[in-house]
Short mmCIF file of C-alpha atoms in Angstrom, two decimals:
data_model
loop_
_atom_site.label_atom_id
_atom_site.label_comp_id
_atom_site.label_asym_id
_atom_site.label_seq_id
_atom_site.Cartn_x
_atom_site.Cartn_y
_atom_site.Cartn_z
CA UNK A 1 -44.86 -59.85 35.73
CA UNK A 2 -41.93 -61.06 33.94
CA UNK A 3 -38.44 -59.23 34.44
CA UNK A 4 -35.71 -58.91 32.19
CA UNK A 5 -32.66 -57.26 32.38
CA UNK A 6 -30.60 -55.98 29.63
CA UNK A 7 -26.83 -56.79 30.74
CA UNK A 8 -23.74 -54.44 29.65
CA UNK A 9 -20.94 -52.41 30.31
CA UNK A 10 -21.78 -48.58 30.62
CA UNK A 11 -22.00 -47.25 27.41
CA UNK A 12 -22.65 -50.73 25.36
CA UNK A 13 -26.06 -48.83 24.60
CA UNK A 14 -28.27 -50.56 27.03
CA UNK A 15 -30.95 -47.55 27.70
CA UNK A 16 -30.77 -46.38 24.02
CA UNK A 17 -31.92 -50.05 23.08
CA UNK A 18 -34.45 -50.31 25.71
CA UNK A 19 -36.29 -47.11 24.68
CA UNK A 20 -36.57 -48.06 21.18
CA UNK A 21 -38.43 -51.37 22.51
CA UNK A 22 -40.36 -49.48 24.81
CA UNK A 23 -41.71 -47.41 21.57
CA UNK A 24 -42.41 -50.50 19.80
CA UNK A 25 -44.67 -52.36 22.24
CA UNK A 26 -46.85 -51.26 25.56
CA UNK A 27 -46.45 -54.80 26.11
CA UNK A 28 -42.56 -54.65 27.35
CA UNK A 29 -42.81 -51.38 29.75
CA UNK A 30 -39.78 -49.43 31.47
CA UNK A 31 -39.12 -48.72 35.23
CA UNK A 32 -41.01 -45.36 35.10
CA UNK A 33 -44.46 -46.92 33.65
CA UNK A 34 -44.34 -49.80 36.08
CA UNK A 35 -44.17 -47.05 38.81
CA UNK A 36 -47.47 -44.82 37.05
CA UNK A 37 -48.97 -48.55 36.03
CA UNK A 38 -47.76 -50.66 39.47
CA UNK A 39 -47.82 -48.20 42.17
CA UNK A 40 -50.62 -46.08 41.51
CA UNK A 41 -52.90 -47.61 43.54
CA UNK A 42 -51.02 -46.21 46.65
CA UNK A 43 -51.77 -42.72 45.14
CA UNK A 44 -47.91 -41.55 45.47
CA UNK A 45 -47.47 -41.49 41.71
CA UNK A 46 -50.65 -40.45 39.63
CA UNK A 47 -50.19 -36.80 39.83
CA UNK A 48 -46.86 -37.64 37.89
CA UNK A 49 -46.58 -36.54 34.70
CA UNK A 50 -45.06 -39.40 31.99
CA UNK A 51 -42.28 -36.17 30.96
CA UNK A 52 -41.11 -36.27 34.27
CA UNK A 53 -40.43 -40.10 34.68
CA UNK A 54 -36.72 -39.97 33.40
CA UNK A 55 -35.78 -37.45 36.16
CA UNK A 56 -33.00 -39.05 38.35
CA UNK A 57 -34.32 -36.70 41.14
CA UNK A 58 -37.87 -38.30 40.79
CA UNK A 59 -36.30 -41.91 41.05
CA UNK A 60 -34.45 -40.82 44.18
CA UNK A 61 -37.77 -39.68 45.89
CA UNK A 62 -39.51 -42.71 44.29
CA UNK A 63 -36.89 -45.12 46.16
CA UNK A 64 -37.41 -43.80 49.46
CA UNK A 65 -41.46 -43.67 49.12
CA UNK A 66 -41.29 -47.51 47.50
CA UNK A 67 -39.10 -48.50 50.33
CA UNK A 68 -41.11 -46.83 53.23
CA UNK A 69 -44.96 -47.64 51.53
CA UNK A 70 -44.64 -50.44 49.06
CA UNK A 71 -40.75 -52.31 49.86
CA UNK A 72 -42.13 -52.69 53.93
CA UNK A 73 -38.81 -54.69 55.02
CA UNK A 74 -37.16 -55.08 52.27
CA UNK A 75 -34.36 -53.14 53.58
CA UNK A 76 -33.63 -55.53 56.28
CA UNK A 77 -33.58 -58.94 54.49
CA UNK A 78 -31.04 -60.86 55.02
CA UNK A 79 -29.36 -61.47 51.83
CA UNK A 80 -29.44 -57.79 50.72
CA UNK A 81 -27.75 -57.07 53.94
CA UNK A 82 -24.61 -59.50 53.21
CA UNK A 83 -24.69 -58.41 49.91
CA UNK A 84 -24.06 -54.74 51.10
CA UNK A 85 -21.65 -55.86 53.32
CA UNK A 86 -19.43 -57.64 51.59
CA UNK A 87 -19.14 -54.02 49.35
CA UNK A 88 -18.40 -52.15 51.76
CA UNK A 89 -15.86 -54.56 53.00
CA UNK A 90 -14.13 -54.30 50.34
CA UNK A 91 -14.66 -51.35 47.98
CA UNK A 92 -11.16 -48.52 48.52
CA UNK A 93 -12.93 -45.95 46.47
CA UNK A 94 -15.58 -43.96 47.61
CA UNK A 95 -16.57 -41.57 44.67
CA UNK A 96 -20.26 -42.26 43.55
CA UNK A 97 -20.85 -45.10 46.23
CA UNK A 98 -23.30 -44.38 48.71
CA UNK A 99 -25.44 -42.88 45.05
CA UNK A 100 -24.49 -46.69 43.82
CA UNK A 101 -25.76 -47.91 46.98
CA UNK A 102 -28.99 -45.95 47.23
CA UNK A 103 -29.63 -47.60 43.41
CA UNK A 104 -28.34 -50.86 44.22
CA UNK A 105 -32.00 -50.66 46.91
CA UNK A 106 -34.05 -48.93 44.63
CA UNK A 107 -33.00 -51.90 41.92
CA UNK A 108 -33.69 -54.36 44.76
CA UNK A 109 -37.55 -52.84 45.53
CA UNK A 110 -38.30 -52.83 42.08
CA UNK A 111 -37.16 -56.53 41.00
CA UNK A 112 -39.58 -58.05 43.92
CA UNK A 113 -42.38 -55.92 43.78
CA UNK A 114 -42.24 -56.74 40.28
CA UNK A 115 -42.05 -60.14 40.34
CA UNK A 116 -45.06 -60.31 42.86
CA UNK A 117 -47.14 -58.36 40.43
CA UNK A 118 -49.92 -60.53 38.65
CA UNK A 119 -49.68 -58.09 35.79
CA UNK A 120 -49.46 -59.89 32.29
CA UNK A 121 -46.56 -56.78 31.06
CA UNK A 122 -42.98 -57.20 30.93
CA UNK A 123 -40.66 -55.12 33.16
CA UNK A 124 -37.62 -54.14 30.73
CA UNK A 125 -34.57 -53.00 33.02
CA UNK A 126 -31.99 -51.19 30.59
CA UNK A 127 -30.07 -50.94 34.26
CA UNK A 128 -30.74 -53.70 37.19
CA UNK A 129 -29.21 -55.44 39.84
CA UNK A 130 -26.95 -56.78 37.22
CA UNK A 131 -25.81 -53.99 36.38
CA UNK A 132 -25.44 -52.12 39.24
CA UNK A 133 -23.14 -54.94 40.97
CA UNK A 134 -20.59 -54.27 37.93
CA UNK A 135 -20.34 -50.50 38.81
CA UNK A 136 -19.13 -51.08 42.43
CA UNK A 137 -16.05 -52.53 40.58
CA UNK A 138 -15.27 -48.81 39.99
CA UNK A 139 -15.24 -48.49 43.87
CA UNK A 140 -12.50 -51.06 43.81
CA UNK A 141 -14.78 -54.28 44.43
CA UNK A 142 -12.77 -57.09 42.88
CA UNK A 143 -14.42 -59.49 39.85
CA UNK A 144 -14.71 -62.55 42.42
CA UNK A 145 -16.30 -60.23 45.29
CA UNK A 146 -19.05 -58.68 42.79
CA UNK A 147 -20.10 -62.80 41.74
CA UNK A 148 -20.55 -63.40 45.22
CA UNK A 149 -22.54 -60.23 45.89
CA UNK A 150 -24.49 -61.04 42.52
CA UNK A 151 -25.46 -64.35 43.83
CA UNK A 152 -26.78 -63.16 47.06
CA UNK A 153 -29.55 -61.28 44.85
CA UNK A 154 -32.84 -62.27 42.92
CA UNK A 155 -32.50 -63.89 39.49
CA UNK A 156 -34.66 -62.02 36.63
CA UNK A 157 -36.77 -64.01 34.25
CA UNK A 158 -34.69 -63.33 31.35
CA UNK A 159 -31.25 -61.57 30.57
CA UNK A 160 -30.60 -59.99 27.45
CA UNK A 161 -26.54 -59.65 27.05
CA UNK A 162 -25.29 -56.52 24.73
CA UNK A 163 -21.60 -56.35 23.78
CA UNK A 164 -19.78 -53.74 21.95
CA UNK A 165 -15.97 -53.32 21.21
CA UNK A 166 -14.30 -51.24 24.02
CA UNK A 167 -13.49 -47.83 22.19
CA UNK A 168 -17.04 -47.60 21.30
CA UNK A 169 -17.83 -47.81 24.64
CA UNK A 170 -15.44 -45.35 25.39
CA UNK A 171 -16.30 -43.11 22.76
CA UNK A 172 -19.99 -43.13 24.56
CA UNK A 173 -19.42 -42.60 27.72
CA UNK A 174 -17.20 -39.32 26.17
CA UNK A 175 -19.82 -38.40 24.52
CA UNK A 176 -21.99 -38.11 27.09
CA UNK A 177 -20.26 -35.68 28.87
CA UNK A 178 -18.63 -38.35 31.20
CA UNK A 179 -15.11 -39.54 31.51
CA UNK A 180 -13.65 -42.92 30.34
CA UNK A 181 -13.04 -43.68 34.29
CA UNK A 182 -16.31 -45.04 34.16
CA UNK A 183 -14.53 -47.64 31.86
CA UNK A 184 -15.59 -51.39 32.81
CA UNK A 185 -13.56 -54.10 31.48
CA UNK A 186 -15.51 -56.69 29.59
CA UNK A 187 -14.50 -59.23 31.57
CA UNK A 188 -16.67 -57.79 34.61
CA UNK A 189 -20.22 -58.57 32.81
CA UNK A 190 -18.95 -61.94 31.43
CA UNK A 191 -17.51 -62.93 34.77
CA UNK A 192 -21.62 -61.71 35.86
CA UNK A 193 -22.79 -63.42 33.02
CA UNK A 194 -20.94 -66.53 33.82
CA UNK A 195 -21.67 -66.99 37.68
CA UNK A 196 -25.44 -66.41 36.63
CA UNK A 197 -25.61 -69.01 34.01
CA UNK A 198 -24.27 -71.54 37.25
CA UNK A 199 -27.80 -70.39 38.46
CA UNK A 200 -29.54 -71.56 35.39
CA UNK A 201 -30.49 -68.26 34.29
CA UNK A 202 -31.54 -67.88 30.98
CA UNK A 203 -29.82 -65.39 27.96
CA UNK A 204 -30.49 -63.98 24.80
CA UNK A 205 -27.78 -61.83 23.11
CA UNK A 206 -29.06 -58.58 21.57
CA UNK A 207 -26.97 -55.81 19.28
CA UNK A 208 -27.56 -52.84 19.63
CA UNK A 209 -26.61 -52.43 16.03
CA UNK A 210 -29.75 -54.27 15.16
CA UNK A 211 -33.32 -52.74 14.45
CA UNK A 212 -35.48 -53.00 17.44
CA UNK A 213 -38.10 -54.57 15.51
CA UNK A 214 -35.75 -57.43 15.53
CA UNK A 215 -34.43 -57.38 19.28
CA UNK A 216 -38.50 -56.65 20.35
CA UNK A 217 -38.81 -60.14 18.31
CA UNK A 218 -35.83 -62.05 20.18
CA UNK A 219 -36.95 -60.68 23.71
CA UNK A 220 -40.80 -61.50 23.22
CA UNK A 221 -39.66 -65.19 22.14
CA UNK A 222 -37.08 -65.84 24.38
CA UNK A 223 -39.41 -64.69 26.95
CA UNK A 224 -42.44 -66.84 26.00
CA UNK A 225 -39.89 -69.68 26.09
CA UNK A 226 -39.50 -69.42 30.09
#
């Protein structure tokens, strides 16, 4: 199974984006199918209705079950381990972290066990390790610490970068009911962007102004192109 993660500041429109491709192809699949499609086998998740897949409570149960049945170890390799340490060595805020930690693992279980899956689907992540390694900048971690922590981790097939001007982000995250503290600079994601592309990892830049017939298009080619 290929992975590919869409890349962006909070409120560049990353999930919106990724639900409209979802809608357009059973092809490219989101986190919650690969759990009802992946994981089912292990009979945790077939009693789970598809309404219920978006619930943040469900994920948190789901990372502690994938850890403990599916993720055997994966909490104790190596590189994981430096790359929490070298947070929590730095970080001077604590609001939100240990949540941010607990999703930084759940992101980490569900990159590997999808990348050992022989299934022909793509795994869309609107929010992956990428991701999550920008939001411990909130925590105080500084732009040079959060490269090194991003190296430590797994590569995804395929990144698909989304940038939008900074008082629409802004305007977002407002408009979801959450304050403009959550706020990342730019410069975060391209300093991300940058120290992946030193790993050879391969882009595509999306809009989320565009149609998602036309982003579906750029993602499926870009990813038959790996």
């Amino acid at each position: 199974m290929d992975v590919i993660e869409l890349v962006g500041r909070p409120g560049t429109g990353k999930t919106t984006l990724a639900r409209k491709i979802y809608r357009q192809s059973d092809h490219v699949i989101s986190r919650g199918t690969f759990f009802k499609r992946e994981l089912s086998r292990g009979r945790l998740f077939r009693w789970v209705p598809d309404v219920f897949l978006e619930s943040p409570y469900l994920e948190d149960y789901i990372t502690s079950k994938t850890g403990e049945l599916f993720g055997a170890g994966l909490d104790q390799d190596p590189a994981l381990l430096e790359a929490i340490a070298l947070i929590l060595q730095e970080v001077t805020r604590y609001d939100r972290l240990q949540s941010r930690l607990n999703l930084l693992f759940r992101d980490y279980v569900i990159h590997t066990l999808a990348q050992r899956s022989d299934s022909d689907d793509i795994l869309l992540l609107d929010e992956g390790l990428t991701h999550r390694v920008g939001t411990f900048t909130l925590n105080g971690l500084s732009q040079n610490t959060a490269r090194k922590v991003a190296a430590l981790l797994p590569t995804s097939d395929l990144y698909a970068y989304i940038e939008v001007p900074d008082q629409t982000t802004r305007n977002r995250l407002i408009n979801r009911g959450k304050s403009d503290s959550l706020y990342i600079a730019r410069e975060v994601y391209q300093s991300l962007k940058s120290g992946l592309a030193e790993r050879d990892a391969r882009f595509v830049d999306l809009s989320a102004l565009e149609d998602a017939d036309a982003n579906l298009e750029l993602l499926l080619d870009a990813s038959r192109a790996t």
